[in-house]
Amino acid sequence: MIAVTGVTGNLGRVVVDDLLTRIPATELVAVARDPRKAADLADRGVDVRAGDYDDPASLRAAFAGVDVLLLVSSPDVTPGVRPRQHGNAIDAARDAGVGRIVYTSAIGAEDGQGFLADHTTTEGLLRESGVAHTLLRNTFYSEALVNPGLRDAVAAGEIFGADGGKPVNFATIRDLGLAASAALTGDGHAGVAYELRGPLWTLADLARVVGEVSGTPVAYRAVPSAELGGIGFVHDLIASGLFAEPSDDLEKLLGRPATGLAESVRAVLAG
């Protein structure tokens, strides 16, 4: 039996949909804080169970009879909250007899700083738990930069950024979800930390590709990150070089090359 948490989120839904092509619905447990939001999965024969990271008892019940668990990291970045929530889930999984936990960690989690430190702490909790586990050190979603907002860039003829010329190894939500599904169902994943990263590209590359796909020249213009609003911190992380290192782990789990920049841009502009 495989259980997936966070099934109403973008990543969790990709994982569940792919698992349903790999295993019978009767062997899949979908865990949601509000099961009503996953009613469509129940209609497909999936066992939908209530599970709240802040309610350890609900987690123990949700994980009963589960062999492999995908622990999707909590979206709550309030200091101190995620490690507590993840600790609740790990303890519940151990108490329920789960054989292996697959955790959606993050790039740089081997020694994370700031909000990434939550993943470092969680990885430590997994080691201390004694439960076999697999770490998926996910890069950031490419959708943070490759999204419908690019249509505005086409209209303006410019893309603004503060990447310091450093590349990103962002990956699509779909690719990361499919990789998680593979790690849940295949053999030889216990004790492995996968560095899940996409192909390298810069914001200047993004501007060039947007121009090529749209047929309208688009330039990249560097600005201070403070001028970029809420996404400015992402550009600061890019400029720090956090996303500059490649890895072929994602390609190995997918069994194919990770989705490239041009393909992602074409999909966004076509939509």
C-alpha angles and dihedrals in degrees: 000000000000123000127196124194124204092036094158091059126087097255096041092051092053089051094049094046091052094045089056087063090052106040137022116272088241089066094054129086119194114201119202134165087227109030090193088073089059096047091121089063091052087053087057092054099262118142102242113197134182114246129163122187088219093053111065093184091057090050094051089053092045093051097047111129093007119140100184126024130196106209106199109201117252117258091220107106095177105135111269096006103096097049089051093047093046090047089055090052095046093049091048092050091051092047091048092052098247108175100210137010121208109199128197098224125165143249111279093021093133085079106000124184128203114354090351088067088076088070092048089053092047092050087054091051090052092052091049093048095069090224116130109251146179123213121215104194096196122198118221119288114267087220087077087074105015104061140114089287086080087078088068088051090055090051092048095040091227142088116202124210149143103217096134088228091292119138129237129222095201118158134203121262088238094055092048091048093050090049090053090051090052091050090052096052107031131079129251099036100113112111093013126126110204119203099212109199136151130222116299121256138152132224088254087057089050092053091048094049093046088053093049094047096044096040089231120107111248122188129203115233121190116222134167111280089237088071092058098072120212095356092055092097090060090056090050089054090048091051090051089064095244092135099038099096121089128218133180095208092103092051090050094053093044094046088224139059115292115256110282130227096253093052091050093048092049091052093050096046092044092053 
